């Protein structure tokens, strides 16, 4: 009980408008906490009461917050990000205003990165926000009402390594994904007054506007801009491309899109409701499972169904599972279904489902691969031991071009060649390993305990 009594110990949201993120670094959870004495500060936890503590009292004025939550217009949004060895966060120490801070998890290692916006600025800035992790650095946005500081920034945790990379990306980044050495993100382009898909490589020259698109029901180029949604898994890597929900200026509504990093290669996969003009299927909770991409999407506006795709129009279809009387499901239940994520574990896909309008929500599974998970283009299976594993995973022979992925397709580690890999640092869960063995590409699946 961080804040004894009825007070809230964890900052979850402000006026139900902004969601504050939690991140993990070195098996510890970092979040904004309030013990009722020191105000809102950065906290961490290892899952025990003794290991749950304030990292540092950054704003030492009694009861003062490091986040300005006096008014929602001044509250920075999505201001936590974890790289492999540090956590970045936004904080106001009471003297410099809201600025970028970094910590290694200790009080001594918690420090101001750089006073980016001098405190002589008369209009108070919101500070760094919309954090995205890229190349073990943090990419973030600053909105300070002055063009000299406004835009996209990158930092490696040092003052010398903190610099502005774009003044063209001027507003909200609603989601992001690091893929093939590039950062894919949604943003607002000041140069053409359109929101859409950007690709960045950490430099100003490498920050490119790819295509005018929108999410959240707003049309590209409209005065309304997409609300921040955080890194919600909206963007997913699959078959060497990036998939995400988006909406263009046409009559299709928000549907599933794909991009290979070029304007020509950024296109809609399929309109799931072509018979309803401007109706959005609003794909959510994209996840790679086996050799398909799965998602939730509405087909009639009344039910949130499970869909799968292989990336082609013909291969995008709805999964049939028990869900009757969909027209009688209440709007509230429909919204609750849309919030239900898809969780792949082993050879099963778990999800929350409403059987009909009179029965309760229940846990369901899709067992699509009874013979094991297989990816297109993979020949055979790797011999791995032990499985499940704790500290080391051994191979029957030396492997080359080893890649380790989570079940949602995120790259965890790469090695040139080895007879084993260390797994002690991995979080518990199911992982996919791909490698070359005797000249052919093979795959294996293992569980980290």
PDB file of C-alpha atoms in Angstrom, residues 16-235:
ATOM      1  CA  UNK A  16      -9.480   9.690 -17.266  1.00  0.00           C
ATOM      2  CA  UNK A  17      -7.804  11.531 -20.140  1.00  0.00           C
ATOM      3  CA  UNK A  18      -4.152  10.512 -20.133  1.00  0.00           C
ATOM      4  CA  UNK A  19      -2.858   7.027 -19.442  1.00  0.00           C
ATOM      5  CA  UNK A  20       0.482   6.786 -17.690  1.00  0.00           C
ATOM      6  CA  UNK A  21       2.680   3.905 -18.738  1.00  0.00           C
ATOM      7  CA  UNK A  22       4.539   1.244 -16.776  1.00  0.00           C
ATOM      8  CA  UNK A  23       7.834  -0.125 -18.108  1.00  0.00           C
ATOM      9  CA  UNK A  24      10.229  -2.942 -17.192  1.00  0.00           C
ATOM     10  CA  UNK A  25      14.008  -2.707 -16.900  1.00  0.00           C
ATOM     11  CA  UNK A  26      16.226  -5.443 -15.414  1.00  0.00           C
ATOM     12  CA  UNK A  27      13.225  -7.381 -14.094  1.00  0.00           C
ATOM     13  CA  UNK A  28      11.882  -4.396 -12.183  1.00  0.00           C
ATOM     14  CA  UNK A  29       8.694  -2.444 -12.875  1.00  0.00           C
ATOM     15  CA  UNK A  30       8.903   1.368 -13.090  1.00  0.00           C
ATOM     16  CA  UNK A  31       5.910   3.649 -12.669  1.00  0.00           C
ATOM     17  CA  UNK A  32       4.759   7.000 -11.308  1.00  0.00           C
ATOM     18  CA  UNK A  33       3.797   6.647  -7.644  1.00  0.00           C
ATOM     19  CA  UNK A  34       2.572   8.881  -4.826  1.00  0.00           C
ATOM     20  CA  UNK A  35       3.106   7.970  -1.170  1.00  0.00           C
ATOM     21  CA  UNK A  36       1.044  10.920   0.041  1.00  0.00           C
ATOM     22  CA  UNK A  37       4.146  12.715   1.363  1.00  0.00           C
ATOM     23  CA  UNK A  38       6.597  13.274  -1.503  1.00  0.00           C
ATOM     24  CA  UNK A  39       4.069  13.862  -4.262  1.00  0.00           C
ATOM     25  CA  UNK A  40       4.225  12.072  -7.613  1.00  0.00           C
ATOM     26  CA  UNK A  41       7.697  10.608  -8.148  1.00  0.00           C
ATOM     27  CA  UNK A  42       9.285   7.705 -10.060  1.00  0.00           C
ATOM     28  CA  UNK A  43       8.915   4.368  -8.250  1.00  0.00           C
ATOM     29  CA  UNK A  44      10.065   0.811  -8.941  1.00  0.00           C
ATOM     30  CA  UNK A  45       9.106  -2.669  -7.764  1.00  0.00           C
ATOM     31  CA  UNK A  46      10.517  -6.190  -7.952  1.00  0.00           C
ATOM     32  CA  UNK A  47       7.149  -7.623  -6.968  1.00  0.00           C
ATOM     33  CA  UNK A  48       7.745  -7.619  -3.227  1.00  0.00           C
ATOM     34  CA  UNK A  49       6.710  -5.075  -0.604  1.00  0.00           C
ATOM     35  CA  UNK A  50      10.323  -4.569   0.484  1.00  0.00           C
ATOM     36  CA  UNK A  51      11.422  -4.118  -3.121  1.00  0.00           C
ATOM     37  CA  UNK A  52       8.786  -1.487  -3.904  1.00  0.00           C
ATOM     38  CA  UNK A  53      10.295   1.939  -3.335  1.00  0.00           C
ATOM     39  CA  UNK A  54      10.716   5.458  -4.623  1.00  0.00           C
ATOM     40  CA  UNK A  55      13.748   5.684  -6.900  1.00  0.00           C
ATOM     41  CA  UNK A  56      14.557   9.269  -5.936  1.00  0.00           C
ATOM     42  CA  UNK A  57      12.795  12.355  -4.598  1.00  0.00           C
ATOM     43  CA  UNK A  58      13.427  14.484  -7.682  1.00  0.00           C
ATOM     44  CA  UNK A  59      11.203  17.405  -6.681  1.00  0.00           C
ATOM     45  CA  UNK A  60      12.329  17.851  -3.084  1.00  0.00           C
ATOM     46  CA  UNK A  61       9.696  20.485  -2.277  1.00  0.00           C
ATOM     47  CA  UNK A  62       7.341  18.757   0.160  1.00  0.00           C
ATOM     48  CA  UNK A  63       4.341  17.222  -1.570  1.00  0.00           C
ATOM     49  CA  UNK A  64       5.263  18.589  -5.001  1.00  0.00           C
ATOM     50  CA  UNK A  65       4.894  16.408  -8.088  1.00  0.00           C
ATOM     51  CA  UNK A  66       7.449  15.755 -10.821  1.00  0.00           C
ATOM     52  CA  UNK A  67       4.483  15.776 -13.209  1.00  0.00           C
ATOM     53  CA  UNK A  68       2.382  18.915 -13.353  1.00  0.00           C
ATOM     54  CA  UNK A  69      -1.158  17.589 -12.939  1.00  0.00           C
ATOM     55  CA  UNK A  70      -2.686  20.914 -11.987  1.00  0.00           C
ATOM     56  CA  UNK A  71      -4.267  21.277 -15.409  1.00  0.00           C
ATOM     57  CA  UNK A  72      -4.647  18.647 -18.103  1.00  0.00           C
ATOM     58  CA  UNK A  73      -3.226  21.043 -20.713  1.00  0.00           C
ATOM     59  CA  UNK A  74       0.114  21.021 -18.913  1.00  0.00           C
ATOM     60  CA  UNK A  75       0.305  17.312 -18.179  1.00  0.00           C
ATOM     61  CA  UNK A  76       2.857  15.495 -20.363  1.00  0.00           C
ATOM     62  CA  UNK A  77       1.581  12.279 -21.931  1.00  0.00           C
ATOM     63  CA  UNK A  78       3.270   8.867 -22.121  1.00  0.00           C
ATOM     64  CA  UNK A  79       6.497   9.818 -20.421  1.00  0.00           C
ATOM     65  CA  UNK A  80       8.179   6.521 -19.516  1.00  0.00           C
ATOM     66  CA  UNK A  81      10.426   4.357 -21.682  1.00  0.00           C
ATOM     67  CA  UNK A  82      12.880   1.579 -20.858  1.00  0.00           C
ATOM     68  CA  UNK A  83      15.950   0.608 -22.858  1.00  0.00           C
ATOM     69  CA  UNK A  84      18.231  -2.306 -21.964  1.00  0.00           C
ATOM     70  CA  UNK A  85      19.956  -0.519 -19.077  1.00  0.00           C
ATOM     71  CA  UNK A  86      18.110   2.695 -18.265  1.00  0.00           C
ATOM     72  CA  UNK A  87      14.667   4.234 -17.831  1.00  0.00           C
ATOM     73  CA  UNK A  88      13.823   7.612 -19.349  1.00  0.00           C
ATOM     74  CA  UNK A  89      11.108   9.746 -17.789  1.00  0.00           C
ATOM     75  CA  UNK A  90       9.775  13.297 -17.780  1.00  0.00           C
ATOM     76  CA  UNK A  91      10.167  15.227 -14.535  1.00  0.00           C
ATOM     77  CA  UNK A  92       9.977  18.709 -13.079  1.00  0.00           C
ATOM     78  CA  UNK A  93      12.500  19.150 -10.251  1.00  0.00           C
ATOM     79  CA  UNK A  94      10.963  22.490  -9.276  1.00  0.00           C
ATOM     80  CA  UNK A  95      13.739  24.546 -10.841  1.00  0.00           C
ATOM     81  CA  UNK A  96      14.201  23.579 -14.494  1.00  0.00           C
ATOM     82  CA  UNK A  97      10.609  22.915 -15.444  1.00  0.00           C
ATOM     83  CA  UNK A  98       9.552  19.629 -17.101  1.00  0.00           C
ATOM     84  CA  UNK A  99      12.619  18.075 -18.726  1.00  0.00           C
ATOM     85  CA  UNK A 100      14.093  14.714 -19.765  1.00  0.00           C
ATOM     86  CA  UNK A 101      15.508  12.595 -16.923  1.00  0.00           C
ATOM     87  CA  UNK A 102      17.185   9.190 -16.863  1.00  0.00           C
ATOM     88  CA  UNK A 103      17.845   6.550 -14.220  1.00  0.00           C
ATOM     89  CA  UNK A 104      19.750   3.290 -13.867  1.00  0.00           C
ATOM     90  CA  UNK A 105      17.455   2.335 -10.993  1.00  0.00           C
ATOM     91  CA  UNK A 106      19.490   3.960  -8.224  1.00  0.00           C
ATOM     92  CA  UNK A 107      19.107   7.375  -6.608  1.00  0.00           C
ATOM     93  CA  UNK A 108      22.715   8.262  -7.487  1.00  0.00           C
ATOM     94  CA  UNK A 109      22.120   7.235 -11.099  1.00  0.00           C
ATOM     95  CA  UNK A 110      18.970   9.356 -11.467  1.00  0.00           C
ATOM     96  CA  UNK A 111      19.743  12.662 -13.124  1.00  0.00           C
ATOM     97  CA  UNK A 112      18.626  15.396 -15.492  1.00  0.00           C
ATOM     98  CA  UNK A 113      19.731  14.582 -19.042  1.00  0.00           C
ATOM     99  CA  UNK A 114      19.567  18.099 -20.424  1.00  0.00           C
ATOM    100  CA  UNK A 115      17.739  21.364 -19.743  1.00  0.00           C
ATOM    101  CA  UNK A 116      16.334  21.351 -23.276  1.00  0.00           C
ATOM    102  CA  UNK A 117      13.903  24.251 -22.907  1.00  0.00           C
ATOM    103  CA  UNK A 118      15.550  27.001 -20.797  1.00  0.00           C
ATOM    104  CA  UNK A 119      13.476  27.984 -17.782  1.00  0.00           C
ATOM    105  CA  UNK A 120      13.528  31.569 -19.060  1.00  0.00           C
ATOM    106  CA  UNK A 121      10.731  30.610 -21.463  1.00  0.00           C
ATOM    107  CA  UNK A 122       7.650  32.536 -20.323  1.00  0.00           C
ATOM    108  CA  UNK A 123       5.049  30.036 -21.568  1.00  0.00           C
ATOM    109  CA  UNK A 124       5.428  26.811 -19.558  1.00  0.00           C
ATOM    110  CA  UNK A 125       6.117  23.805 -21.795  1.00  0.00           C
ATOM    111  CA  UNK A 126       4.531  20.400 -21.290  1.00  0.00           C
ATOM    112  CA  UNK A 127       7.972  18.871 -21.439  1.00  0.00           C
ATOM    113  CA  UNK A 128       9.191  15.712 -23.184  1.00  0.00           C
ATOM    114  CA  UNK A 129       6.370  13.290 -24.001  1.00  0.00           C
ATOM    115  CA  UNK A 130       5.279  10.505 -26.384  1.00  0.00           C
ATOM    116  CA  UNK A 131       8.352   8.371 -25.690  1.00  0.00           C
ATOM    117  CA  UNK A 132       9.408   5.721 -28.209  1.00  0.00           C
ATOM    118  CA  UNK A 133      12.356   3.338 -27.843  1.00  0.00           C
ATOM    119  CA  UNK A 134      14.675   3.125 -30.832  1.00  0.00           C
ATOM    120  CA  UNK A 135      18.239   1.773 -31.145  1.00  0.00           C
ATOM    121  CA  UNK A 136      18.554   1.609 -27.332  1.00  0.00           C
ATOM    122  CA  UNK A 137      17.739   5.326 -27.214  1.00  0.00           C
ATOM    123  CA  UNK A 138      14.540   7.257 -26.593  1.00  0.00           C
ATOM    124  CA  UNK A 139      12.752   9.294 -29.255  1.00  0.00           C
ATOM    125  CA  UNK A 140      10.319  11.860 -27.883  1.00  0.00           C
ATOM    126  CA  UNK A 141       8.288  14.929 -28.743  1.00  0.00           C
ATOM    127  CA  UNK A 142       8.422  18.410 -27.237  1.00  0.00           C
ATOM    128  CA  UNK A 143       5.568  20.911 -27.440  1.00  0.00           C
ATOM    129  CA  UNK A 144       6.796  24.196 -25.974  1.00  0.00           C
ATOM    130  CA  UNK A 145       4.906  26.737 -28.114  1.00  0.00           C
ATOM    131  CA  UNK A 146       8.221  27.887 -29.595  1.00  0.00           C
ATOM    132  CA  UNK A 147       9.441  26.629 -32.967  1.00  0.00           C
ATOM    133  CA  UNK A 148      13.050  26.506 -31.792  1.00  0.00           C
ATOM    134  CA  UNK A 149      12.417  23.543 -29.486  1.00  0.00           C
ATOM    135  CA  UNK A 150       9.195  22.112 -30.924  1.00  0.00           C
ATOM    136  CA  UNK A 151       9.465  18.738 -32.670  1.00  0.00           C
ATOM    137  CA  UNK A 152      11.018  15.298 -32.512  1.00  0.00           C
ATOM    138  CA  UNK A 153      14.113  14.629 -30.367  1.00  0.00           C
ATOM    139  CA  UNK A 154      16.408  11.676 -29.626  1.00  0.00           C
ATOM    140  CA  UNK A 155      18.590  10.924 -26.603  1.00  0.00           C
ATOM    141  CA  UNK A 156      21.052   8.250 -25.499  1.00  0.00           C
ATOM    142  CA  UNK A 157      20.838   9.415 -21.888  1.00  0.00           C
ATOM    143  CA  UNK A 158      23.645  11.975 -22.093  1.00  0.00           C
ATOM    144  CA  UNK A 159      23.457  15.715 -22.718  1.00  0.00           C
ATOM    145  CA  UNK A 160      25.844  15.452 -25.681  1.00  0.00           C
ATOM    146  CA  UNK A 161      23.753  12.657 -27.158  1.00  0.00           C
ATOM    147  CA  UNK A 162      20.458  14.569 -26.930  1.00  0.00           C
ATOM    148  CA  UNK A 163      19.463  16.455 -30.051  1.00  0.00           C
ATOM    149  CA  UNK A 164      16.528  17.606 -32.135  1.00  0.00           C
ATOM    150  CA  UNK A 165      16.023  15.521 -35.267  1.00  0.00           C
ATOM    151  CA  UNK A 166      12.912  17.046 -36.827  1.00  0.00           C
ATOM    152  CA  UNK A 167      10.773  20.160 -36.610  1.00  0.00           C
ATOM    153  CA  UNK A 168       8.344  18.690 -39.136  1.00  0.00           C
ATOM    154  CA  UNK A 169       6.844  16.110 -36.763  1.00  0.00           C
ATOM    155  CA  UNK A 170       5.055  18.588 -34.569  1.00  0.00           C
ATOM    156  CA  UNK A 171       2.333  16.787 -32.663  1.00  0.00           C
ATOM    157  CA  UNK A 172       1.156  13.459 -31.384  1.00  0.00           C
ATOM    158  CA  UNK A 173       2.846  10.130 -32.041  1.00  0.00           C
ATOM    159  CA  UNK A 174       0.063   7.623 -31.476  1.00  0.00           C
ATOM    160  CA  UNK A 175       1.994   4.397 -31.799  1.00  0.00           C
ATOM    161  CA  UNK A 176       5.391   3.162 -32.900  1.00  0.00           C
ATOM    162  CA  UNK A 177       7.461   0.111 -33.837  1.00  0.00           C
ATOM    163  CA  UNK A 178      11.186  -0.433 -34.269  1.00  0.00           C
ATOM    164  CA  UNK A 179      11.650  -2.663 -37.304  1.00  0.00           C
ATOM    165  CA  UNK A 180      14.573  -3.364 -39.657  1.00  0.00           C
ATOM    166  CA  UNK A 181      16.638  -0.511 -38.247  1.00  0.00           C
ATOM    167  CA  UNK A 182      13.854   2.058 -38.676  1.00  0.00           C
ATOM    168  CA  UNK A 183      11.264   3.602 -36.373  1.00  0.00           C
ATOM    169  CA  UNK A 184       7.720   3.486 -37.750  1.00  0.00           C
ATOM    170  CA  UNK A 185       5.372   5.981 -36.110  1.00  0.00           C
ATOM    171  CA  UNK A 186       2.237   8.050 -36.535  1.00  0.00           C
ATOM    172  CA  UNK A 187       2.717  11.812 -36.382  1.00  0.00           C
ATOM    173  CA  UNK A 188       1.548  15.171 -37.652  1.00  0.00           C
ATOM    174  CA  UNK A 189       3.465  16.765 -40.516  1.00  0.00           C
ATOM    175  CA  UNK A 190       3.738  20.553 -40.120  1.00  0.00           C
ATOM    176  CA  UNK A 191       5.013  20.928 -43.679  1.00  0.00           C
ATOM    177  CA  UNK A 192       1.813  19.694 -45.320  1.00  0.00           C
ATOM    178  CA  UNK A 193      -0.669  19.899 -42.397  1.00  0.00           C
ATOM    179  CA  UNK A 194      -1.376  16.186 -42.569  1.00  0.00           C
ATOM    180  CA  UNK A 195      -1.100  13.382 -40.098  1.00  0.00           C
ATOM    181  CA  UNK A 196       0.244  10.076 -41.264  1.00  0.00           C
ATOM    182  CA  UNK A 197       2.967   7.458 -41.248  1.00  0.00           C
ATOM    183  CA  UNK A 198       6.572   8.507 -40.646  1.00  0.00           C
ATOM    184  CA  UNK A 199       9.754   6.466 -40.826  1.00  0.00           C
ATOM    185  CA  UNK A 200      12.828   7.639 -38.904  1.00  0.00           C
ATOM    186  CA  UNK A 201      16.386   6.385 -38.481  1.00  0.00           C
ATOM    187  CA  UNK A 202      17.391   8.735 -35.651  1.00  0.00           C
ATOM    188  CA  UNK A 203      18.613  11.548 -37.902  1.00  0.00           C
ATOM    189  CA  UNK A 204      16.939  14.585 -39.378  1.00  0.00           C
ATOM    190  CA  UNK A 205      17.668  13.514 -42.957  1.00  0.00           C
ATOM    191  CA  UNK A 206      16.321  10.040 -42.234  1.00  0.00           C
ATOM    192  CA  UNK A 207      12.968  11.241 -40.864  1.00  0.00           C
ATOM    193  CA  UNK A 208      10.533  10.860 -43.750  1.00  0.00           C
ATOM    194  CA  UNK A 209       6.796  11.338 -44.183  1.00  0.00           C
ATOM    195  CA  UNK A 210       5.532   8.245 -46.025  1.00  0.00           C
ATOM    196  CA  UNK A 211       1.778   8.596 -46.447  1.00  0.00           C
ATOM    197  CA  UNK A 212      -1.166  10.656 -45.191  1.00  0.00           C
ATOM    198  CA  UNK A 213      -3.148   8.351 -42.903  1.00  0.00           C
ATOM    199  CA  UNK A 214      -5.053   8.645 -39.650  1.00  0.00           C
ATOM    200  CA  UNK A 215      -6.233   6.562 -36.714  1.00  0.00           C
ATOM    201  CA  UNK A 216      -8.965   7.068 -34.146  1.00  0.00           C
ATOM    202  CA  UNK A 217     -11.676   8.133 -36.597  1.00  0.00           C
ATOM    203  CA  UNK A 218      -9.997  11.308 -37.862  1.00  0.00           C
ATOM    204  CA  UNK A 219      -9.403  11.936 -41.565  1.00  0.00           C
ATOM    205  CA  UNK A 220      -5.911  12.856 -42.787  1.00  0.00           C
ATOM    206  CA  UNK A 221      -5.523  16.604 -43.099  1.00  0.00           C
ATOM    207  CA  UNK A 222      -8.448  17.385 -40.798  1.00  0.00           C
ATOM    208  CA  UNK A 223      -8.049  19.826 -37.935  1.00  0.00           C
ATOM    209  CA  UNK A 224      -8.674  16.976 -35.499  1.00  0.00           C
ATOM    210  CA  UNK A 225      -5.584  14.965 -34.704  1.00  0.00           C
ATOM    211  CA  UNK A 226      -5.415  11.403 -33.473  1.00  0.00           C
ATOM    212  CA  UNK A 227      -5.311  11.000 -29.694  1.00  0.00           C
ATOM    213  CA  UNK A 228      -2.283   9.419 -28.072  1.00  0.00           C
ATOM    214  CA  UNK A 229      -2.807   5.709 -27.502  1.00  0.00           C
ATOM    215  CA  UNK A 230       0.663   4.725 -26.320  1.00  0.00           C
ATOM    216  CA  UNK A 231       2.610   1.764 -27.614  1.00  0.00           C
ATOM    217  CA  UNK A 232      -0.409  -0.527 -27.597  1.00  0.00           C
ATOM    218  CA  UNK A 233       0.803  -3.143 -30.042  1.00  0.00           C
ATOM    219  CA  UNK A 234      -1.123  -1.422 -32.830  1.00  0.00           C
ATOM    220  CA  UNK A 235       1.889  -1.742 -35.130  1.00  0.00           C
TER     221      UNK A 235
END
